[in-house]
Amino acid sequence: SLSGGEKKMVNLARLLLQMPDLLLLDEPDNHLDFEAKAWLENFIQGYPGTVITISHDRYLLNRIAKKILQLEDGTIDVYAGNYSYYFEERQRRLIQRHEMYTLQQGEVQRLEALLHQLRVWAKQNSKFAPRMRSMEKRVERARQEASERPVMNREKIKLNFDSDRSGQKVLEVKGVSKTIDSRPLFAPFDLTIYYRERVGIVGANGSGKTTLLRTIVGAHGRAPLPPDTGTVKIGASVVLGYYAQEQDTLPRDKTPLEYVRSLKPVTEQYAIGILRSLLFSYRDMHNAIKHLSGGEKSRLQIVRLMLTDANFLVLDEPTNNLDLASIEVLEAALEDFDGTILAVSHDRYFLDKIANRIVAIEADGRVRQYPGNFTYYLEKRGV
């Protein structure tokens, strides 16, 4: 019954009690609030043992990493620095590899041209045959020693959130409050969201952010979670699309291909095309959803948002588990989206790029609003 962030803190507390020599942390900062992220960064920095962390949080990697291991195309490249160093050094190495590849291919082509000429001469005069055979060996050796072409621009996911326009007033919350298991989450508050607004929700772990989203989604007729007081009203012509933090909206035993075709009456070929645009392999399309990675499940939730033609996106930690390239594509697609967004996130980059209003659930349960992005919110709070 705990929130995603609280579950993560319990796991971290378990590790604190064990104090092993080697910590293996898989996305440890997912779901954590900003104070917990800061604590985690300090904890890792001061840890007396060795820590290996998988993370897509650029702030975290810049603060804790002394070495970056990049796993790509079945090989591991090592970078002796933090994320900023890795980012610049990777570009430098890519350019260097491309230059080397170009030089090597030029040499191979030069030798192949000489070999072609020697073959012509050998047909006319047998005395050129030994030189021809020697050149054949040089060409073969040059081909074997030449490096593979480096991938300068890797394939990225393709997103397009097309939708019909909603009415001007998308959401109206009046006097809403919620208590769970005798624990007050948020005091009565009002919130009105208008067409094309981008609203970010922030607050500590367990403050009720996900509960608030589920209350709003419930007002749209899905998995009702009614407020204790007040009303939630969805505006005219609003089609709501919900991205769940813990991916519990996905049918675990279906395959992605079956799931896509259950969302919309489309041909198998069309469904395959949609999944390919989100970088699903043919094998993964036919694999049960419960066997997919966290990132693949996240991309599958994005497919659902695209196919339901939603004009009001309600997103609960949408960047969790996504790789950095996919996060950047998602940010760009949401910026171009001709609809309305309400998002819970602890991703500081994401909130700065997307939000034009911040709704904060404070420690005392009061809900306050800040007319700006995440940086503006921090400035006003004096953080």
Tab-separated table of C-alpha atoms in Angstrom:
chain	number	residue	atom	x	y	z
A	1	SER	CA	0.000	0.000	0.000
A	2	LEU	CA	3.073	2.311	-0.010
A	3	SER	CA	3.848	4.749	-2.801
A	4	GLY	CA	6.521	3.921	-5.380
A	5	GLY	CA	9.003	6.238	-3.661
A	6	GLU	CA	8.285	4.799	-0.211
A	7	LYS	CA	8.847	1.259	-1.516
A	8	LYS	CA	12.188	2.365	-2.928
A	9	MET	CA	13.182	3.904	0.440
A	10	VAL	CA	12.338	0.632	2.246
A	11	ASN	CA	14.649	-1.218	-0.157
A	12	LEU	CA	17.427	1.309	0.451
A	13	ALA	CA	16.928	0.965	4.227
A	14	ARG	CA	17.380	-2.809	3.847
A	15	LEU	CA	20.729	-2.188	2.132
A	16	LEU	CA	21.781	0.210	4.892
A	17	LEU	CA	21.302	-2.554	7.456
A	18	GLN	CA	23.314	-5.057	5.402
A	19	MET	CA	26.204	-2.677	4.475
A	20	PRO	CA	27.665	-5.019	1.810
A	21	ASP	CA	31.067	-4.512	0.150
A	22	LEU	CA	29.379	-4.187	-3.272
A	23	LEU	CA	26.107	-2.351	-3.968
A	24	LEU	CA	24.290	-3.052	-7.258
A	25	LEU	CA	21.616	-0.364	-7.720
A	26	ASP	CA	19.191	-0.606	-10.650
A	27	GLU	CA	17.546	2.811	-11.196
A	28	PRO	CA	17.684	3.572	-7.429
A	29	ASP	CA	16.384	7.130	-7.823
A	30	ASN	CA	13.194	6.226	-9.716
A	31	HIS	CA	10.112	7.453	-7.798
A	32	LEU	CA	12.203	9.262	-5.158
A	33	ASP	CA	11.275	12.830	-4.240
A	34	PHE	CA	13.870	15.609	-4.459
A	35	GLU	CA	14.979	15.391	-0.816
A	36	ALA	CA	15.353	11.617	-1.063
A	37	LYS	CA	17.369	11.995	-4.291
A	38	ALA	CA	19.739	14.391	-2.503
A	39	TRP	CA	20.066	11.932	0.401
A	40	LEU	CA	20.779	9.072	-2.034
A	41	GLU	CA	23.473	11.084	-3.815
A	42	ASN	CA	25.208	11.875	-0.505
A	43	PHE	CA	24.841	8.273	0.688
A	44	ILE	CA	26.496	6.861	-2.449
A	45	GLN	CA	29.258	9.478	-2.370
A	46	GLY	CA	30.142	8.518	1.196
A	47	TYR	CA	29.665	4.755	0.880
A	48	PRO	CA	32.830	2.887	2.000
A	49	GLY	CA	32.350	0.027	-0.493
A	50	THR	CA	31.956	-0.197	-4.276
A	51	VAL	CA	28.760	0.990	-5.970
A	52	ILE	CA	27.582	0.049	-9.469
A	53	THR	CA	24.507	1.995	-10.524
A	54	ILE	CA	22.215	1.892	-13.547
A	55	SER	CA	20.581	5.298	-13.903
A	56	HIS	CA	19.200	7.692	-16.489
A	57	ASP	CA	19.273	10.651	-14.090
A	58	ARG	CA	21.916	13.066	-15.407
A	59	TYR	CA	22.146	14.953	-12.094
A	60	LEU	CA	22.729	11.746	-10.125
A	61	LEU	CA	25.402	10.432	-12.522
A	62	ASN	CA	27.227	13.761	-12.491
A	63	ARG	CA	27.386	13.753	-8.707
A	64	ILE	CA	28.226	10.127	-7.914
A	65	ALA	CA	30.028	8.572	-10.891
A	66	LYS	CA	33.797	8.345	-11.171
A	67	LYS	CA	33.596	5.967	-14.112
A	68	ILE	CA	30.899	5.383	-16.774
A	69	LEU	CA	30.443	2.010	-18.478
A	70	GLN	CA	28.414	2.242	-21.690
A	71	LEU	CA	26.798	-0.991	-22.882
A	72	GLU	CA	26.001	-0.749	-26.601
A	73	ASP	CA	25.888	-3.252	-29.471
A	74	GLY	CA	27.080	-6.051	-27.196
A	75	THR	CA	30.265	-4.249	-26.121
A	76	ILE	CA	31.241	-2.139	-23.098
A	77	ASP	CA	33.169	1.133	-23.436
A	78	VAL	CA	34.782	2.674	-20.355
A	79	TYR	CA	34.881	6.423	-19.625
A	80	ALA	CA	36.949	7.613	-16.647
A	81	GLY	CA	34.698	10.419	-15.407
A	82	ASN	CA	31.121	11.482	-14.652
A	83	TYR	CA	28.195	11.859	-17.060
A	84	SER	CA	29.253	15.256	-18.440
A	85	TYR	CA	32.715	13.864	-19.213
A	86	TYR	CA	31.174	10.754	-20.794
A	87	PHE	CA	28.836	12.825	-22.975
A	88	GLU	CA	31.652	14.941	-24.442
A	89	GLU	CA	34.201	12.116	-24.657
A	90	ARG	CA	31.725	9.803	-26.393
A	91	GLN	CA	31.154	12.390	-29.120
A	92	ARG	CA	34.915	12.845	-29.519
A	93	ARG	CA	35.470	9.083	-29.798
A	94	LEU	CA	32.634	8.714	-32.323
A	95	ILE	CA	34.149	11.419	-34.535
A	96	GLN	CA	37.593	9.838	-34.178
A	97	ARG	CA	36.243	6.391	-35.087
A	98	HIS	CA	34.418	7.793	-38.090
A	99	GLU	CA	37.580	9.527	-39.314
A	100	MET	CA	39.566	6.302	-38.857
A	101	TYR	CA	36.866	4.318	-40.667
A	102	THR	CA	36.930	6.795	-43.579
A	103	LEU	CA	40.740	6.560	-43.860
A	104	GLN	CA	40.674	2.762	-43.718
A	105	GLN	CA	37.945	2.504	-46.363
A	106	GLY	CA	39.909	4.883	-48.585
A	107	GLU	CA	42.982	2.667	-48.259
A	108	VAL	CA	40.945	-0.480	-49.013
A	109	GLN	CA	39.514	1.165	-52.143
A	110	ARG	CA	42.999	2.256	-53.257
A	111	LEU	CA	44.375	-1.266	-52.860
A	112	GLU	CA	41.338	-2.770	-54.608
A	113	ALA	CA	41.929	-0.460	-57.582
A	114	LEU	CA	45.600	-1.593	-57.750
A	115	LEU	CA	44.502	-5.226	-57.506
A	116	HIS	CA	42.030	-4.750	-60.349
A	117	GLN	CA	44.796	-3.288	-62.530
A	118	LEU	CA	47.199	-6.118	-61.656
A	119	ARG	CA	44.561	-8.723	-62.590
A	120	VAL	CA	44.166	-7.074	-65.976
A	121	TRP	CA	47.943	-7.066	-66.489
A	122	ALA	CA	48.292	-10.683	-65.256
A	123	LYS	CA	45.889	-11.868	-67.939
A	124	GLN	CA	48.114	-10.229	-70.525
A	125	ASN	CA	51.479	-11.155	-69.014
A	126	SER	CA	52.046	-13.975	-66.477
A	127	LYS	CA	54.993	-12.159	-64.875
A	128	PHE	CA	52.449	-9.934	-63.027
A	129	ALA	CA	50.795	-12.995	-61.382
A	130	PRO	CA	53.049	-13.038	-58.234
A	131	ARG	CA	52.435	-9.299	-57.657
A	132	MET	CA	48.702	-9.889	-58.152
A	133	ARG	CA	48.644	-12.690	-55.528
A	134	SER	CA	50.655	-10.541	-53.118
A	135	MET	CA	48.189	-7.672	-53.600
A	136	GLU	CA	45.239	-10.024	-53.010
A	137	LYS	CA	46.699	-10.838	-49.578
A	138	ARG	CA	47.217	-7.115	-48.815
A	139	VAL	CA	43.614	-6.334	-49.772
A	140	GLU	CA	42.260	-9.192	-47.646
A	141	ARG	CA	44.387	-8.103	-44.661
A	142	ALA	CA	43.254	-4.462	-45.054
A	143	ARG	CA	39.609	-5.561	-45.127
A	144	GLN	CA	40.030	-7.642	-41.970
A	145	GLU	CA	41.852	-4.881	-40.085
A	146	ALA	CA	39.349	-2.173	-41.066
A	147	SER	CA	36.992	-1.192	-38.237
A	148	GLU	CA	33.211	-1.380	-38.531
A	149	ARG	CA	31.347	1.752	-39.544
A	150	PRO	CA	30.481	3.643	-36.322
A	151	VAL	CA	26.812	4.493	-35.834
A	152	MET	CA	26.709	8.293	-35.670
A	153	ASN	CA	22.911	8.684	-35.509
A	154	ARG	CA	21.117	5.843	-33.772
A	155	GLU	CA	17.483	5.027	-34.376
A	156	LYS	CA	15.153	6.713	-31.888
A	157	ILE	CA	11.531	6.184	-30.955
A	158	LYS	CA	8.963	8.119	-32.992
A	159	LEU	CA	6.062	9.757	-31.173
A	160	ASN	CA	3.016	11.655	-32.355
A	161	PHE	CA	0.192	12.583	-29.973
A	162	ASP	CA	-2.535	13.572	-32.452
A	163	SER	CA	-5.910	14.494	-30.971
A	164	ASP	CA	-9.064	16.549	-31.462
A	165	ARG	CA	-9.314	19.741	-29.462
A	166	SER	CA	-11.045	19.725	-26.076
A	167	GLY	CA	-13.122	22.508	-24.572
A	168	GLN	CA	-11.422	25.495	-22.950
A	169	LYS	CA	-11.881	24.244	-19.378
A	170	VAL	CA	-10.278	20.810	-19.152
A	171	LEU	CA	-10.353	20.077	-15.404
A	172	GLU	CA	-12.072	21.685	-12.420
A	173	VAL	CA	-11.229	20.552	-8.899
A	174	LYS	CA	-13.180	22.156	-6.033
A	175	GLY	CA	-12.601	21.602	-2.314
A	176	VAL	CA	-10.991	18.194	-2.853
A	177	SER	CA	-9.267	16.419	0.049
A	178	LYS	CA	-8.190	12.842	0.699
A	179	THR	CA	-7.290	10.705	3.713
A	180	ILE	CA	-6.083	7.102	3.414
A	181	ASP	CA	-5.924	4.764	6.428
A	182	SER	CA	-6.451	7.717	8.791
A	183	ARG	CA	-3.518	9.514	7.174
A	184	PRO	CA	-4.413	12.954	5.735
A	185	LEU	CA	-2.759	13.459	2.343
A	186	PHE	CA	-3.940	16.851	1.162
A	187	ALA	CA	-6.294	19.441	2.626
A	188	PRO	CA	-9.232	20.823	0.598
A	189	PHE	CA	-7.996	22.789	-2.427
A	190	ASP	CA	-9.175	24.131	-5.776
A	191	LEU	CA	-7.498	23.630	-9.147
A	192	THR	CA	-8.619	24.612	-12.633
A	193	ILE	CA	-6.668	23.574	-15.735
A	194	TYR	CA	-7.348	25.093	-19.152
A	195	TYR	CA	-6.709	23.922	-22.697
A	196	ARG	CA	-2.984	23.615	-23.639
A	197	GLU	CA	-1.722	24.205	-20.086
A	198	ARG	CA	1.210	22.080	-18.873
A	199	VAL	CA	0.916	21.489	-15.131
A	200	GLY	CA	3.514	19.639	-13.048
A	201	ILE	CA	2.718	18.109	-9.651
A	202	VAL	CA	5.516	17.809	-7.065
A	203	GLY	CA	5.669	16.694	-3.452
A	204	ALA	CA	7.422	14.353	-1.059
A	205	ASN	CA	7.107	10.571	-1.376
A	206	GLY	CA	3.755	9.508	0.052
A	207	SER	CA	2.302	13.031	-0.108
A	208	GLY	CA	-0.569	11.860	-2.337
A	209	LYS	CA	0.531	12.793	-5.874
A	210	THR	CA	-0.435	9.458	-7.418
A	211	THR	CA	-3.618	9.357	-5.330
A	212	LEU	CA	-4.567	12.784	-6.694
A	213	LEU	CA	-4.030	11.604	-10.267
A	214	ARG	CA	-6.094	8.471	-9.659
A	215	THR	CA	-8.873	10.616	-8.202
A	216	ILE	CA	-8.857	12.713	-11.375
A	217	VAL	CA	-8.712	9.637	-13.618
A	218	GLY	CA	-11.532	8.071	-11.573
A	219	ALA	CA	-13.725	11.080	-12.359
A	220	HIS	CA	-13.342	10.087	-16.003
A	221	GLY	CA	-14.910	6.710	-15.245
A	222	ARG	CA	-11.760	4.597	-14.736
A	223	ALA	CA	-10.963	2.798	-11.467
A	224	PRO	CA	-12.881	5.265	-9.266
A	225	LEU	CA	-11.031	6.687	-6.278
A	226	PRO	CA	-13.461	9.322	-5.018
A	227	PRO	CA	-12.261	12.276	-2.914
A	228	ASP	CA	-13.330	12.541	0.724
A	229	THR	CA	-14.625	16.046	0.123
A	230	GLY	CA	-15.209	18.214	-2.924
A	231	THR	CA	-15.742	17.466	-6.597
A	232	VAL	CA	-13.670	16.678	-9.691
A	233	LYS	CA	-15.166	17.651	-13.021
A	234	ILE	CA	-13.741	16.801	-16.446
A	235	GLY	CA	-14.467	19.376	-19.166
A	236	ALA	CA	-16.360	19.052	-22.438
A	237	SER	CA	-14.862	16.960	-25.282
A	238	VAL	CA	-11.990	15.823	-23.054
A	239	VAL	CA	-10.425	12.455	-23.910
A	240	LEU	CA	-8.173	11.468	-21.020
A	241	GLY	CA	-5.040	9.357	-21.447
A	242	TYR	CA	-3.451	7.959	-18.272
A	243	TYR	CA	0.173	6.846	-17.828
A	244	ALA	CA	0.480	4.817	-14.597
A	245	GLN	CA	3.645	5.066	-12.506
A	246	GLU	CA	3.824	1.364	-11.647
A	247	GLN	CA	2.539	0.204	-15.070
A	248	ASP	CA	-0.382	-1.622	-13.457
A	249	THR	CA	-2.668	-0.674	-16.354
A	250	LEU	CA	-0.867	-3.148	-18.666
A	251	PRO	CA	-2.286	-6.693	-19.051
A	252	ARG	CA	0.656	-8.844	-17.950
A	253	ASP	CA	-0.223	-12.004	-19.876
A	254	LYS	CA	-0.948	-10.390	-23.243
A	255	THR	CA	1.730	-9.753	-25.849
A	256	PRO	CA	2.376	-6.158	-26.986
A	257	LEU	CA	0.897	-7.041	-30.374
A	258	GLU	CA	-2.298	-8.393	-28.790
A	259	TYR	CA	-2.492	-5.392	-26.481
A	260	VAL	CA	-2.178	-2.822	-29.278
A	261	ARG	CA	-4.893	-4.546	-31.310
A	262	SER	CA	-7.169	-4.579	-28.226
A	263	LEU	CA	-6.823	-0.793	-27.909
A	264	LYS	CA	-7.955	-0.021	-31.437
A	265	PRO	CA	-9.348	-2.121	-34.327
A	266	VAL	CA	-6.243	-2.093	-36.538
A	267	THR	CA	-4.611	-4.663	-38.805
A	268	GLU	CA	-1.705	-6.734	-37.539
A	269	GLN	CA	0.618	-4.982	-39.996
A	270	TYR	CA	-0.448	-1.550	-38.675
A	271	ALA	CA	0.091	-2.687	-35.068
A	272	ILE	CA	3.555	-4.027	-35.974
A	273	GLY	CA	4.386	-0.655	-37.577
A	274	ILE	CA	3.345	1.225	-34.427
A	275	LEU	CA	5.439	-1.047	-32.212
A	276	ARG	CA	8.420	-0.791	-34.563
A	277	SER	CA	8.240	3.022	-34.276
A	278	LEU	CA	8.719	2.527	-30.512
A	279	LEU	CA	11.718	0.228	-31.214
A	280	PHE	CA	10.088	-3.087	-30.295
A	281	SER	CA	11.771	-6.065	-31.930
A	282	TYR	CA	9.643	-8.692	-33.669
A	283	ARG	CA	10.483	-11.122	-30.847
A	284	ASP	CA	9.400	-8.684	-28.109
A	285	MET	CA	6.113	-7.996	-29.911
A	286	HIS	CA	5.222	-11.666	-29.371
A	287	ASN	CA	6.595	-11.903	-25.824
A	288	ALA	CA	4.285	-11.652	-22.794
A	289	ILE	CA	4.238	-8.131	-21.319
A	290	LYS	CA	5.265	-9.507	-17.908
A	291	HIS	CA	8.629	-10.501	-19.425
A	292	LEU	CA	9.404	-7.041	-20.850
A	293	SER	CA	11.945	-4.683	-19.271
A	294	GLY	CA	10.851	-1.568	-17.391
A	295	GLY	CA	11.760	0.616	-20.367
A	296	GLU	CA	9.797	-1.570	-22.798
A	297	LYS	CA	6.723	-1.415	-20.547
A	298	SER	CA	7.091	2.378	-20.399
A	299	ARG	CA	7.186	2.584	-24.198
A	300	LEU	CA	4.110	0.345	-24.385
A	301	GLN	CA	2.193	2.760	-22.146
A	302	ILE	CA	3.181	5.546	-24.554
A	303	VAL	CA	1.740	3.480	-27.423
A	304	ARG	CA	-1.570	3.408	-25.546
A	305	LEU	CA	-1.558	7.200	-25.192
A	306	MET	CA	-0.944	7.556	-28.931
A	307	LEU	CA	-3.705	5.134	-29.974
A	308	THR	CA	-6.437	6.467	-27.659
A	309	ASP	CA	-6.303	9.937	-29.294
A	310	ALA	CA	-6.199	11.566	-25.852
A	311	ASN	CA	-6.253	15.370	-25.678
A	312	PHE	CA	-5.629	15.458	-21.895
A	313	LEU	CA	-2.538	13.498	-20.851
A	314	VAL	CA	-2.349	12.568	-17.165
A	315	LEU	CA	1.189	11.275	-16.631
A	316	ASP	CA	2.612	9.684	-13.478
A	317	GLU	CA	6.447	9.632	-13.663
A	318	PRO	CA	6.552	9.166	-17.468
A	319	THR	CA	10.369	9.371	-17.757
A	320	ASN	CA	11.078	6.540	-15.297
A	321	ASN	CA	12.880	3.608	-16.977
A	322	LEU	CA	13.255	5.399	-20.320
A	323	ASP	CA	16.734	5.868	-21.766
A	324	LEU	CA	17.988	9.420	-22.277
A	325	ALA	CA	17.404	9.441	-26.046
A	326	SER	CA	13.764	8.351	-25.543
A	327	ILE	CA	13.228	10.973	-22.810
A	328	GLU	CA	14.395	13.703	-25.199
A	329	VAL	CA	12.005	12.464	-27.911
A	330	LEU	CA	9.156	12.327	-25.373
A	331	GLU	CA	9.891	15.889	-24.220
A	332	ALA	CA	9.874	17.157	-27.818
A	333	ALA	CA	6.599	15.337	-28.614
A	334	LEU	CA	4.902	16.763	-25.504
A	335	GLU	CA	6.098	20.274	-26.389
A	336	ASP	CA	4.442	19.879	-29.815
A	337	PHE	CA	1.285	18.271	-28.372
A	338	ASP	CA	-1.831	20.337	-29.120
A	339	GLY	CA	-3.560	19.356	-25.916
A	340	THR	CA	-3.287	19.600	-22.128
A	341	ILE	CA	-0.816	17.897	-19.775
A	342	LEU	CA	-0.931	17.125	-16.053
A	343	ALA	CA	2.239	15.324	-14.924
A	344	VAL	CA	3.728	14.034	-11.695
A	345	SER	CA	7.509	13.909	-12.012
A	346	HIS	CA	10.746	14.013	-10.047
A	347	ASP	CA	12.771	14.549	-13.221
A	348	ARG	CA	14.119	18.094	-12.910
A	349	TYR	CA	15.051	18.410	-16.592
A	350	PHE	CA	11.602	17.170	-17.643
A	351	LEU	CA	9.670	19.590	-15.432
A	352	ASP	CA	11.792	22.535	-16.587
A	353	LYS	CA	11.113	21.723	-20.246
A	354	ILE	CA	7.419	20.816	-19.997
A	355	ALA	CA	5.695	22.599	-17.109
A	356	ASN	CA	4.383	26.172	-17.138
A	357	ARG	CA	2.697	25.769	-13.739
A	358	ILE	CA	3.727	23.779	-10.666
A	359	VAL	CA	1.253	22.369	-8.144
A	360	ALA	CA	3.057	21.450	-4.907
A	361	ILE	CA	1.624	19.207	-2.197
A	362	GLU	CA	3.414	20.549	0.871
A	363	ALA	CA	4.406	18.693	4.039
A	364	ASP	CA	1.484	20.222	5.963
A	365	GLY	CA	-0.999	18.864	3.390
A	366	ARG	CA	-1.694	22.247	1.856
A	367	VAL	CA	-1.607	22.505	-1.929
A	368	ARG	CA	0.089	25.582	-3.400
A	369	GLN	CA	0.456	26.692	-7.007
A	370	TYR	CA	3.434	28.390	-8.710
A	371	PRO	CA	2.986	29.996	-12.168
A	372	GLY	CA	6.221	28.815	-13.804
A	373	ASN	CA	8.502	25.844	-14.396
A	374	PHE	CA	10.409	23.815	-11.817
A	375	THR	CA	13.305	26.267	-11.534
A	376	TYR	CA	10.817	29.080	-10.813
A	377	TYR	CA	9.208	26.894	-8.133
A	378	LEU	CA	12.598	26.301	-6.462
A	379	GLU	CA	13.423	30.008	-6.557
A	380	LYS	CA	10.131	30.918	-4.907
A	381	ARG	CA	10.683	28.313	-2.228
A	382	GLY	CA	14.212	29.602	-1.658
A	383	VAL	CA	15.808	26.232	-2.426
